[in-house]
PDB file of C-alpha atoms and ligand atoms in Angstrom:
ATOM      1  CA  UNK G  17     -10.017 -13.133  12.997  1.00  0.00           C
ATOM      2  CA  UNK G  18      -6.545 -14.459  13.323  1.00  0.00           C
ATOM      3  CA  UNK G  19      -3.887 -12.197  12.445  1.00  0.00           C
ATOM      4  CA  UNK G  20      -3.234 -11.861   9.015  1.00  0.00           C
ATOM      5  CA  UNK G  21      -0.655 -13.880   6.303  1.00  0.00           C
ATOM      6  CA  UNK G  22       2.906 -12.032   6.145  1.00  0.00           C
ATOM      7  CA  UNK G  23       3.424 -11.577   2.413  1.00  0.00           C
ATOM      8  CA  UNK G  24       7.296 -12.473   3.452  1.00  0.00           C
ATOM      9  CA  UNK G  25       8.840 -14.415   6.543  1.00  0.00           C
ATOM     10  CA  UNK G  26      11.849 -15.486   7.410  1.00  0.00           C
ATOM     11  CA  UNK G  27      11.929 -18.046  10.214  1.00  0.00           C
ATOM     12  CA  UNK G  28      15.450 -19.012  11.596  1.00  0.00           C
ATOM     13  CA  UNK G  29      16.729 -18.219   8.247  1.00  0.00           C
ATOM     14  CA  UNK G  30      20.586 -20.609   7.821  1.00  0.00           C
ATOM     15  CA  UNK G  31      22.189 -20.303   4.462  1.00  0.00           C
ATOM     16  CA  UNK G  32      25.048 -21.686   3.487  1.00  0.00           C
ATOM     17  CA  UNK G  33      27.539 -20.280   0.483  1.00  0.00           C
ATOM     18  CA  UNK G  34      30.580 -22.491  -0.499  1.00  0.00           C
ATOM     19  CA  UNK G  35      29.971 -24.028   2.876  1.00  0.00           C
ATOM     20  CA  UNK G  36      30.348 -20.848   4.803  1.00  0.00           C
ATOM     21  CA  UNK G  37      27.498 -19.919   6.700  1.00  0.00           C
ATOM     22  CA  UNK G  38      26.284 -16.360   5.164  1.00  0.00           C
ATOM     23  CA  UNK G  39      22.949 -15.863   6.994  1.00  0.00           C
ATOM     24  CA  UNK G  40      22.692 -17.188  11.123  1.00  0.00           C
ATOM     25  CA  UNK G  41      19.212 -17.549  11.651  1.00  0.00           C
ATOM     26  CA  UNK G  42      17.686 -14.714  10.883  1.00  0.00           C
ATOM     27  CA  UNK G  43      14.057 -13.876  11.502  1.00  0.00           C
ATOM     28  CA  UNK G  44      11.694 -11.212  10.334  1.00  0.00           C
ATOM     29  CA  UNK G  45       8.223 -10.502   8.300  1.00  0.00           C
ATOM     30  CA  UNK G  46       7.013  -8.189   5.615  1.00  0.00           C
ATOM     31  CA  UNK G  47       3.004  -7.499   5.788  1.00  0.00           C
ATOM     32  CA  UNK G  48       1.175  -5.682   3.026  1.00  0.00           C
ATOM     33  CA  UNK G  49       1.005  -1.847   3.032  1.00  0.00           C
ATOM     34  CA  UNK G  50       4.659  -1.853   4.623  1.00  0.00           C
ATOM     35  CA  UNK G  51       8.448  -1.142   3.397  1.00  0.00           C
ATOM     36  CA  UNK G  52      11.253  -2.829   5.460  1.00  0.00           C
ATOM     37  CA  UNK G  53      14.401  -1.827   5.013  1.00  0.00           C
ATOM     38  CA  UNK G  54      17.003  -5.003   5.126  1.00  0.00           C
ATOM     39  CA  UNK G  55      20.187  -2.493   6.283  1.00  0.00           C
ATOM     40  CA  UNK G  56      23.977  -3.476   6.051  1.00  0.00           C
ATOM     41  CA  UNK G  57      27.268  -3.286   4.806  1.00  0.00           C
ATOM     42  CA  UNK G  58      28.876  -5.180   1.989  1.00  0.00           C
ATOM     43  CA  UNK G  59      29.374  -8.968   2.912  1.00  0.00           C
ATOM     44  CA  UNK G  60      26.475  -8.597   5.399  1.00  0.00           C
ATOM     45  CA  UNK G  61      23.923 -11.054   3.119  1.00  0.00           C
ATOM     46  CA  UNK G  62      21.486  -8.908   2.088  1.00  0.00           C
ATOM     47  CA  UNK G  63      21.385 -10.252  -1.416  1.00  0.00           C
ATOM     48  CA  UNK G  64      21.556 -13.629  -0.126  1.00  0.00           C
ATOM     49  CA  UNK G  65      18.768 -12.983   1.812  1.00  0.00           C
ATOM     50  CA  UNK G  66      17.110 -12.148  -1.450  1.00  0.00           C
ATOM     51  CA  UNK G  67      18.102 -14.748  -3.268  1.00  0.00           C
ATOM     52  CA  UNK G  68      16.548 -17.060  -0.920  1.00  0.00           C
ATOM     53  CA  UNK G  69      13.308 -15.708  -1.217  1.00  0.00           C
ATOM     54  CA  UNK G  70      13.792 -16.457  -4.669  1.00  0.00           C
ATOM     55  CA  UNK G  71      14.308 -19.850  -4.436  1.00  0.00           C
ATOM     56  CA  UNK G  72      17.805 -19.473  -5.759  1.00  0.00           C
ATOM     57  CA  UNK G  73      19.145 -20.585  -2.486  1.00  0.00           C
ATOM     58  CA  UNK G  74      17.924 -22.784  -0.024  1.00  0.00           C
ATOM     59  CA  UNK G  75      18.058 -23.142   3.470  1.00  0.00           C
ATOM     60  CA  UNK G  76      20.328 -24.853   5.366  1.00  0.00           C
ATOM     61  CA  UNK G  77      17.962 -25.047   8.015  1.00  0.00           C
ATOM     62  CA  UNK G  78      15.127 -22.621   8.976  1.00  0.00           C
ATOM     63  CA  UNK G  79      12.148 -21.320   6.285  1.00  0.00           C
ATOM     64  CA  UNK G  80      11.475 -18.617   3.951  1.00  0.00           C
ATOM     65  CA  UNK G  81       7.562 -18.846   3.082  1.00  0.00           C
ATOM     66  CA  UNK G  82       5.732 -16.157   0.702  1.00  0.00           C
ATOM     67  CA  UNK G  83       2.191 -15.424   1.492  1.00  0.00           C
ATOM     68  CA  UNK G  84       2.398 -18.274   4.134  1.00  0.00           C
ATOM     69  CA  UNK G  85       3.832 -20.990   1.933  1.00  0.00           C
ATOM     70  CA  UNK G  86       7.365 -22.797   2.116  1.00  0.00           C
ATOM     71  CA  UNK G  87       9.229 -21.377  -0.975  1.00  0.00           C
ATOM     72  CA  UNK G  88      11.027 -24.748  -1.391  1.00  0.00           C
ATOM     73  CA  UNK G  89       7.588 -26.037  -1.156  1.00  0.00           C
ATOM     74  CA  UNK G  90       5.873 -24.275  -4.195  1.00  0.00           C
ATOM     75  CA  UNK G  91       8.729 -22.607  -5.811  1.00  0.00           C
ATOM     76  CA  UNK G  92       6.519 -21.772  -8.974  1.00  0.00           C
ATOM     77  CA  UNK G  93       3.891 -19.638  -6.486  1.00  0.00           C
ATOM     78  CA  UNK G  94       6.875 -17.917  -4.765  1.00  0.00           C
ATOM     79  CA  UNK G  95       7.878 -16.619  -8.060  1.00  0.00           C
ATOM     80  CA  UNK G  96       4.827 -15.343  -9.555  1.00  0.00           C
ATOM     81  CA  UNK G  97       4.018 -12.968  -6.309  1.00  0.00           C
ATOM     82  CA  UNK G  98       7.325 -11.644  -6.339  1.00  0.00           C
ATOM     83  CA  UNK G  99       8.553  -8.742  -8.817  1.00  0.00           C
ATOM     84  CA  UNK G 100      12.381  -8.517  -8.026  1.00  0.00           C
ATOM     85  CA  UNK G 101      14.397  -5.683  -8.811  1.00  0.00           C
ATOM     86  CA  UNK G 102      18.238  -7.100  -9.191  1.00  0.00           C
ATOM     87  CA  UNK G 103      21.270  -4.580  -8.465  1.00  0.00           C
ATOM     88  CA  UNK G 104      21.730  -4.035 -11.693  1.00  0.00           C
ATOM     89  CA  UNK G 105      18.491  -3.775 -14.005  1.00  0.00           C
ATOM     90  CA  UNK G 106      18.675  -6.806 -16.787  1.00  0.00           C
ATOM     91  CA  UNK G 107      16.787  -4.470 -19.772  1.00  0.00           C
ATOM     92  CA  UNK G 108      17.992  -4.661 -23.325  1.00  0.00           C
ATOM     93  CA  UNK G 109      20.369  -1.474 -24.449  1.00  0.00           C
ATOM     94  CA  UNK G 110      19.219  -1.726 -28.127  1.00  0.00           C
ATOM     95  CA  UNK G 111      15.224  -1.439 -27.095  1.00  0.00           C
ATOM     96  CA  UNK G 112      13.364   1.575 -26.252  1.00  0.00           C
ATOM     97  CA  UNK G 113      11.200   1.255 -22.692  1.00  0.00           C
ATOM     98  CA  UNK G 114       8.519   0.586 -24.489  1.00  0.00           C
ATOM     99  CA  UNK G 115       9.705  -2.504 -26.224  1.00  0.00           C
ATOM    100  CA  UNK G 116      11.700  -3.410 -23.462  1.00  0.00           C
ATOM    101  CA  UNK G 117       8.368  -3.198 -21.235  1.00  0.00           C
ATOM    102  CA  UNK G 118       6.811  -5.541 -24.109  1.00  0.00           C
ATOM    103  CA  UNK G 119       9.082  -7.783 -24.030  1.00  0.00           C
ATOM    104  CA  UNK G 120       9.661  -8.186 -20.432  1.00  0.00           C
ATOM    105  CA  UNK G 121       5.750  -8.419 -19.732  1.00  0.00           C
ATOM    106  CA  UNK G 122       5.359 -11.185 -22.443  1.00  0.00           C
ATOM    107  CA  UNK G 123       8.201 -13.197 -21.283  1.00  0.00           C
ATOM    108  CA  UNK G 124       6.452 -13.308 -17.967  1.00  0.00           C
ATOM    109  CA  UNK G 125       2.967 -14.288 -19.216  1.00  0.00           C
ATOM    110  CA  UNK G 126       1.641 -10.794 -18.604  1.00  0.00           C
ATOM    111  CA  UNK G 127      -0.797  -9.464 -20.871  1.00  0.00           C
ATOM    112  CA  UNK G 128      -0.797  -5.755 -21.209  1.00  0.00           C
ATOM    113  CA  UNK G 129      -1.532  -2.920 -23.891  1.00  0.00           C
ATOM    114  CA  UNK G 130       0.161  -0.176 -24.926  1.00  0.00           C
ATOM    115  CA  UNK G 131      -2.429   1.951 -23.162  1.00  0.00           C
ATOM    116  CA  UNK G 132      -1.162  -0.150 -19.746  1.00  0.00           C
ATOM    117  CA  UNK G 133       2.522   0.583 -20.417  1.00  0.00           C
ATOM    118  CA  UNK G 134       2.073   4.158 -21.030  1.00  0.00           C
ATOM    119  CA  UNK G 135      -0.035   4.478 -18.077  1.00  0.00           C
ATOM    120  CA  UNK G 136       3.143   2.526 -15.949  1.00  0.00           C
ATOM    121  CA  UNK G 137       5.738   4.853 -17.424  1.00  0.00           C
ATOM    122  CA  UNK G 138       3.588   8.008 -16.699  1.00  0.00           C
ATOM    123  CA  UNK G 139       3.227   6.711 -12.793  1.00  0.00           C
ATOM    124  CA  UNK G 140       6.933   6.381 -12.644  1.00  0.00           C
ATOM    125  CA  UNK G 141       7.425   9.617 -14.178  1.00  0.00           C
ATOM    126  CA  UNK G 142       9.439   8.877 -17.513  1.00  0.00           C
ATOM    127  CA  UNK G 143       9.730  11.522 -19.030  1.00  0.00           C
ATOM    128  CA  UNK G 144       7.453  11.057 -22.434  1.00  0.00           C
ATOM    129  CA  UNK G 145      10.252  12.319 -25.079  1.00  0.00           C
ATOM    130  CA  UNK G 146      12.408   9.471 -23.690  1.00  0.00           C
ATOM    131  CA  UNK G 147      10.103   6.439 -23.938  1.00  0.00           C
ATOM    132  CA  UNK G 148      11.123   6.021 -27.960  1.00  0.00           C
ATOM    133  CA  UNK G 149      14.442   6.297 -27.101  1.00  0.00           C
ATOM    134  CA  UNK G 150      16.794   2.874 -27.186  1.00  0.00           C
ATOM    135  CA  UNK G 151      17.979   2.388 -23.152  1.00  0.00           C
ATOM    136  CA  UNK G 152      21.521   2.786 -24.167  1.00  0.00           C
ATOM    137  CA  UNK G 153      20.973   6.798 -24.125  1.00  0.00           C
ATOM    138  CA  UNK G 154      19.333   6.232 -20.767  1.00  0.00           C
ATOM    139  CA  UNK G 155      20.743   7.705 -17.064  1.00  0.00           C
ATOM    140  CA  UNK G 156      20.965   4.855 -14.316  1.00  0.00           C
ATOM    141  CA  UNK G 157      17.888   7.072 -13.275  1.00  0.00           C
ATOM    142  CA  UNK G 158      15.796   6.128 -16.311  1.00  0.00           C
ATOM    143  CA  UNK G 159      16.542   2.742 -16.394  1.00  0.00           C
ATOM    144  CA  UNK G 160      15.496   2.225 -12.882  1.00  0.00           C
ATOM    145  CA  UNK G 161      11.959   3.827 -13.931  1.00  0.00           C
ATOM    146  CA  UNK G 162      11.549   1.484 -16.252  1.00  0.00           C
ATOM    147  CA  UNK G 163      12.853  -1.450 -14.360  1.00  0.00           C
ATOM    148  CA  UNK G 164      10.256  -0.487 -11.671  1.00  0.00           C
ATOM    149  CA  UNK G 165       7.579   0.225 -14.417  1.00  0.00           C
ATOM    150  CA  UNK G 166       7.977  -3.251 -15.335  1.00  0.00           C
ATOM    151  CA  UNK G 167       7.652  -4.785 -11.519  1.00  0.00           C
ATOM    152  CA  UNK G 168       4.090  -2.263 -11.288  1.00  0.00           C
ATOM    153  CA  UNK G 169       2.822  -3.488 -14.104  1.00  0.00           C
ATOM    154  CA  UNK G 170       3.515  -7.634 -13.447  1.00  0.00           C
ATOM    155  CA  UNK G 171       1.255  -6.416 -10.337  1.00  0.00           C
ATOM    156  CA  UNK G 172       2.453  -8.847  -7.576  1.00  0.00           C
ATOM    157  CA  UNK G 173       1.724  -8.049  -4.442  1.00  0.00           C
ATOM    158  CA  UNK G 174       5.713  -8.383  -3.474  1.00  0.00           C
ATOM    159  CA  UNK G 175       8.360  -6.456  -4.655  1.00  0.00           C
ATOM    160  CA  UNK G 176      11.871  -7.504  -3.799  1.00  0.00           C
ATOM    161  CA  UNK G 177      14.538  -4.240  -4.613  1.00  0.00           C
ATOM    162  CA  UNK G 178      18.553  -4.909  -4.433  1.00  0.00           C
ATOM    163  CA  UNK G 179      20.115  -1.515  -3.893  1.00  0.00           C
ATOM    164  CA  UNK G 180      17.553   0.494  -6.126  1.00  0.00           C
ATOM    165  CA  UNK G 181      19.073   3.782  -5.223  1.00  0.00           C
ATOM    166  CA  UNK G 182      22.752   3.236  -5.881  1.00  0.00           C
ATOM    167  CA  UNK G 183      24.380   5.343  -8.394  1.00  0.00           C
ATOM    168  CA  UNK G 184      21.246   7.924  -8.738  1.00  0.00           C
ATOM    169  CA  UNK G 185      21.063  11.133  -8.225  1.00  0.00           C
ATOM    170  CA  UNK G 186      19.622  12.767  -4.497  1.00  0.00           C
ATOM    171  CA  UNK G 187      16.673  13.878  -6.998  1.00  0.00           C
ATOM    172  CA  UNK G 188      15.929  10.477  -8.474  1.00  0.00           C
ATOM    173  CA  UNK G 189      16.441   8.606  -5.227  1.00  0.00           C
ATOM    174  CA  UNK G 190      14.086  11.332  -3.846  1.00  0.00           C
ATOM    175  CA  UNK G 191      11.546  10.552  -6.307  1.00  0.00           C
ATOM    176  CA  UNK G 192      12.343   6.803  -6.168  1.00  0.00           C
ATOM    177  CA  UNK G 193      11.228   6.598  -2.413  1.00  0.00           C
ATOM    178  CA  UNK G 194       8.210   8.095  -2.783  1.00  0.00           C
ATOM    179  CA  UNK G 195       7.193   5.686  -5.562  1.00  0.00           C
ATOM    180  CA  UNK G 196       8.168   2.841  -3.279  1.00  0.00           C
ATOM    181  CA  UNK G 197       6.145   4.433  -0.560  1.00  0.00           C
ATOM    182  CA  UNK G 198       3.067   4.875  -3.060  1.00  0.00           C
ATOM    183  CA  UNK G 199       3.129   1.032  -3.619  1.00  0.00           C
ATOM    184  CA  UNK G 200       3.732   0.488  -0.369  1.00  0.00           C
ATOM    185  CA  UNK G 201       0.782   2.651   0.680  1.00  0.00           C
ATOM    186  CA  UNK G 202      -1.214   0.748  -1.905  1.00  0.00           C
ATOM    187  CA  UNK G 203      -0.856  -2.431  -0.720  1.00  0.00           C
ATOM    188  CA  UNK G 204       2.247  -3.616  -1.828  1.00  0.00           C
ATOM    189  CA  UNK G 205       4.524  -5.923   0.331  1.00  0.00           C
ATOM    190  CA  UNK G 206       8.448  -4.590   0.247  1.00  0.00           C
ATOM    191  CA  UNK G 207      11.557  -5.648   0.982  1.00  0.00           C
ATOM    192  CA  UNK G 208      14.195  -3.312   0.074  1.00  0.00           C
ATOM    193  CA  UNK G 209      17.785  -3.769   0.676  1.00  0.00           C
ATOM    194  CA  UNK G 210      20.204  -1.357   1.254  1.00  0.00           C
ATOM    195  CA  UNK G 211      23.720   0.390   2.913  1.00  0.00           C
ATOM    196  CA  UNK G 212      22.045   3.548   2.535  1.00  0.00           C
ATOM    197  CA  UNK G 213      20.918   4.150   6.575  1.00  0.00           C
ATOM    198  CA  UNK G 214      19.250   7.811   5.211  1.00  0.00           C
ATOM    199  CA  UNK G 215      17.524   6.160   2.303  1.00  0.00           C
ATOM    200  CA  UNK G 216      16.256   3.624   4.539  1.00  0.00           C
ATOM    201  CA  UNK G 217      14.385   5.962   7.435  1.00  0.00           C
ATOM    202  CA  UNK G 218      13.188   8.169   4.724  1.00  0.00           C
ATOM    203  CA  UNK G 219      11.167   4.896   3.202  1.00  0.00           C
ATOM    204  CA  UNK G 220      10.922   2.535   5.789  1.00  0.00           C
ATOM    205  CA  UNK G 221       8.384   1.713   8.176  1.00  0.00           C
ATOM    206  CA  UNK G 222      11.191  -1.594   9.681  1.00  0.00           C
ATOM    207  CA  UNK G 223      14.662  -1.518   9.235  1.00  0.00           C
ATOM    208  CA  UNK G 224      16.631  -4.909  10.281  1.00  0.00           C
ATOM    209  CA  UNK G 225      20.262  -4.158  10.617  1.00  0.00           C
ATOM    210  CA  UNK G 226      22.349  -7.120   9.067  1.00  0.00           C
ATOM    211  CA  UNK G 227      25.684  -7.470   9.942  1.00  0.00           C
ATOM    212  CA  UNK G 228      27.820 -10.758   8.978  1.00  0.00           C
ATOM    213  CA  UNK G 229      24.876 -12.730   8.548  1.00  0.00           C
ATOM    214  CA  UNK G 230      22.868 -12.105  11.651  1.00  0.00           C
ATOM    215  CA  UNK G 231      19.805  -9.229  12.712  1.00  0.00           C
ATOM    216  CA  UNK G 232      21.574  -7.075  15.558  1.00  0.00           C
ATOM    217  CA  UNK G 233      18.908  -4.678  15.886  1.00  0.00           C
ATOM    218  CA  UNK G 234      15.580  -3.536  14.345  1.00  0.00           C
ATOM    219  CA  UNK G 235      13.818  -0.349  14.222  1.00  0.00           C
ATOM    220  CA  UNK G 236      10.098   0.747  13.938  1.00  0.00           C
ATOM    221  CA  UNK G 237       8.800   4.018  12.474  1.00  0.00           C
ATOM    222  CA  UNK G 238       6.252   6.115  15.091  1.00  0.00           C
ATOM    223  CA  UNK G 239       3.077   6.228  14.099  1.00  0.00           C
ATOM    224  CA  UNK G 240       2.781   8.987  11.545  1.00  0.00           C
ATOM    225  CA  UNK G 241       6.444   9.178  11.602  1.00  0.00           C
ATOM    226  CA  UNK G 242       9.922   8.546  10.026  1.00  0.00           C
ATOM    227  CA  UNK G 243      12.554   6.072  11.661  1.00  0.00           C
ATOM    228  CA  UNK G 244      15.277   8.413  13.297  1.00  0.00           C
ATOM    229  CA  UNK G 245      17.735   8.670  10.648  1.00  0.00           C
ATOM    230  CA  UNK G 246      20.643   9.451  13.776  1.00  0.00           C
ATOM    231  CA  UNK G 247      19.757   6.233  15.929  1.00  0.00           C
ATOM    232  CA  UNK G 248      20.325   4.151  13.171  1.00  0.00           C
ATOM    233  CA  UNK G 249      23.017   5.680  12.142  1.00  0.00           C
ATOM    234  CA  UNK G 250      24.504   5.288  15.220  1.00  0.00           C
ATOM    235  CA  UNK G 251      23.674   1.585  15.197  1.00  0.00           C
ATOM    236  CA  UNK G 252      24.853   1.249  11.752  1.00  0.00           C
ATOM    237  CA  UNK G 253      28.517   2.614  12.750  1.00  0.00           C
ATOM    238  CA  UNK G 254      28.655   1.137  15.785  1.00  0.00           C
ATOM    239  CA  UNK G 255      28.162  -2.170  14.758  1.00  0.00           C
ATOM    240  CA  UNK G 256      30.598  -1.974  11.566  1.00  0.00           C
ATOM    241  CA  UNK G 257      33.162  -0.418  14.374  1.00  0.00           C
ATOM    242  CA  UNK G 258      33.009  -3.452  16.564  1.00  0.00           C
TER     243      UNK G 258
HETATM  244  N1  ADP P 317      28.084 -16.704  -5.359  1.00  0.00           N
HETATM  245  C1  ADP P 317      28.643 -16.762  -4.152  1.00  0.00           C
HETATM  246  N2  ADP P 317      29.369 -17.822  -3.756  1.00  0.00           N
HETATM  247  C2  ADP P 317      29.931 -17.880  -2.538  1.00  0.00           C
HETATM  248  N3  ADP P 317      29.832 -16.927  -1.623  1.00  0.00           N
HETATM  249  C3  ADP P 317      29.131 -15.831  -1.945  1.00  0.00           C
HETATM  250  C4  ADP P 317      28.488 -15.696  -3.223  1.00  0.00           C
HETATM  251  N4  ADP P 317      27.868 -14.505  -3.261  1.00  0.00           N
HETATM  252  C5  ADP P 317      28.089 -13.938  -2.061  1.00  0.00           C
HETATM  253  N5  ADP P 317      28.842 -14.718  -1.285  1.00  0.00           N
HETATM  254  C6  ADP P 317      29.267 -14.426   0.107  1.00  0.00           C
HETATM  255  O1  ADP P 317      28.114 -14.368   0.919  1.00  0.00           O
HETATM  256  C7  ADP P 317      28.222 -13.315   1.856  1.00  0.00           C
HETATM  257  C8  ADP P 317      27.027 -12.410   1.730  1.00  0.00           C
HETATM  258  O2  ADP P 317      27.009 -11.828   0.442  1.00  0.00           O
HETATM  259  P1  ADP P 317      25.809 -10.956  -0.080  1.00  0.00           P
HETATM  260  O3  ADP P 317      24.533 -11.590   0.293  1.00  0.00           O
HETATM  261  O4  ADP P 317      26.057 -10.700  -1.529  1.00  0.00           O
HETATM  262  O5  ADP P 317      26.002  -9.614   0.758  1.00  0.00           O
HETATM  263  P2  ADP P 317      25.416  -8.142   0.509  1.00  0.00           P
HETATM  264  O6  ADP P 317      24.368  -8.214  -0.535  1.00  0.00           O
HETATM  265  O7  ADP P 317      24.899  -7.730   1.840  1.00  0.00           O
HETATM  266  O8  ADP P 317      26.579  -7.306   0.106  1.00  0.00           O
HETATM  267  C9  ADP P 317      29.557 -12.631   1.582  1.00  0.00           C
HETATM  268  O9  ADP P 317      30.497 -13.135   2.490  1.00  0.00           O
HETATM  269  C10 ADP P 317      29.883 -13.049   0.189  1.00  0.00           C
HETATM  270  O10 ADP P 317      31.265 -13.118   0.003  1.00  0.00           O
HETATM  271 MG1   MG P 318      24.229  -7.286  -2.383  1.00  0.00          MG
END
């Protein structure tokens, strides 16, 4: 048996923005069952990164392939095993969760009945009073739920989150990571960017520091263990200071 596909790489990964190089080669890979944690300041191209696996970017030079294939190669294939949580959650204020989960799930081809909806908002833990309710009465908290209600129930095997945590609370960023982990656990590819170095080790089994467009250091979780929140933080600090 050869080893198997890497639900994400990123080979020598070059991207250009308004011709300024935003990403210098970077290289790493996202298997199933596993959270990485893409770790960095503002600027640092984390969302770029992202984007590119999105096909909303390409490469300068280098590759981005998902489940083993180019993404500029089959750009339609990319996109259909990839759930992508943006920075801020594109739901519609006037809709309940419900709706919006209707909505959302038809617009992506997804066919899904109520019973399949209720079932995602109870595994995400939405509180059942609220699920009627239009999203503009909604916490950031609430509306992440249903964002990542949404990604569980377009089950791809990839899940692609921009900053999930910012702006919650310690006890819905608490309950957030162990949903991620859940997924994760269940098979689930991740990718979840971040500038949150303790949100990071209490999720991830990989962090890849990114600073100005370049990985300056990875770390690896012991088995059975948590990445050292300290050591990264260290890293993290270090590296902004120089
Ligand atoms: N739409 C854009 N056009 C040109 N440059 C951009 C654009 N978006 C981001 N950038 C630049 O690309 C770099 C990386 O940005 P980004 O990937 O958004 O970083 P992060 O998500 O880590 O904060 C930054 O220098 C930023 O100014
Ligand atoms: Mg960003």
């Amino acid at each position: 048996m050869g080893s198997p596909v890497m639900k994400l790489q990123a080979d020598q990964l070059r991207v250009l923005r308004s011709g300024k190089e935003v990403l210098s080669g970077i290289s790493f890979a996202v298997a199933g069952g596993e959270v990485y944690g893409l770790l960095g300041g503002n600027g640092a191209g984390k969302s770029t990164t992202l984007a590119t696996f999105l096909g909303f970017l390409q490469p300068a030079s280098g590759r981005v392939l998902v489940q083993g294939r180019d993404v500029g190669a089959d750009l339609a294939a990319a996109r259909s095993a990839i759930a992508y949580l943006p920075e801020a959650a594109s739901l519609y204020e006037h809709l309940d969760a419900r709706e919006n989960l209707h909505y959302f799930l038809q617009l992506a081809g997804v066919a899904s009945g109520a019973a399949s909806i209720e079932a995602a908002l109870d595994r995400v833990s939405l509180h059942a009073d609220a699920r009627g309710r239009r999203l503009r009465d909604y916490s950031k908290g609430m509306r992440q739920k249903v964002a990542i209600a949404l990604a569980i129930l377009r089950d791809t095997g990839i899940l692609l989150l921009d900053e999930p945590t910012s702006g919650l609370d310690p006890t819905a960023i608490d309950e957030f990571h162990d949903l991620v982990r859940g997924l994760a656990d269940a098979g689930k590819a991740i990718l979840m960017v971040t500038h949150d170095v303790y949100g990071a080790c209490q999720v991830a089994d990989r962090i890849g520091l990114l600073r100005g467009g370049q990985l300056v250091d990875q770390f690896a979780a012991p088995a059975g263990g948590r990445i050292d929140t300290e050591s990264v933080h260290r890293a993290f600090s270090a590296r902004q200071a120089a």
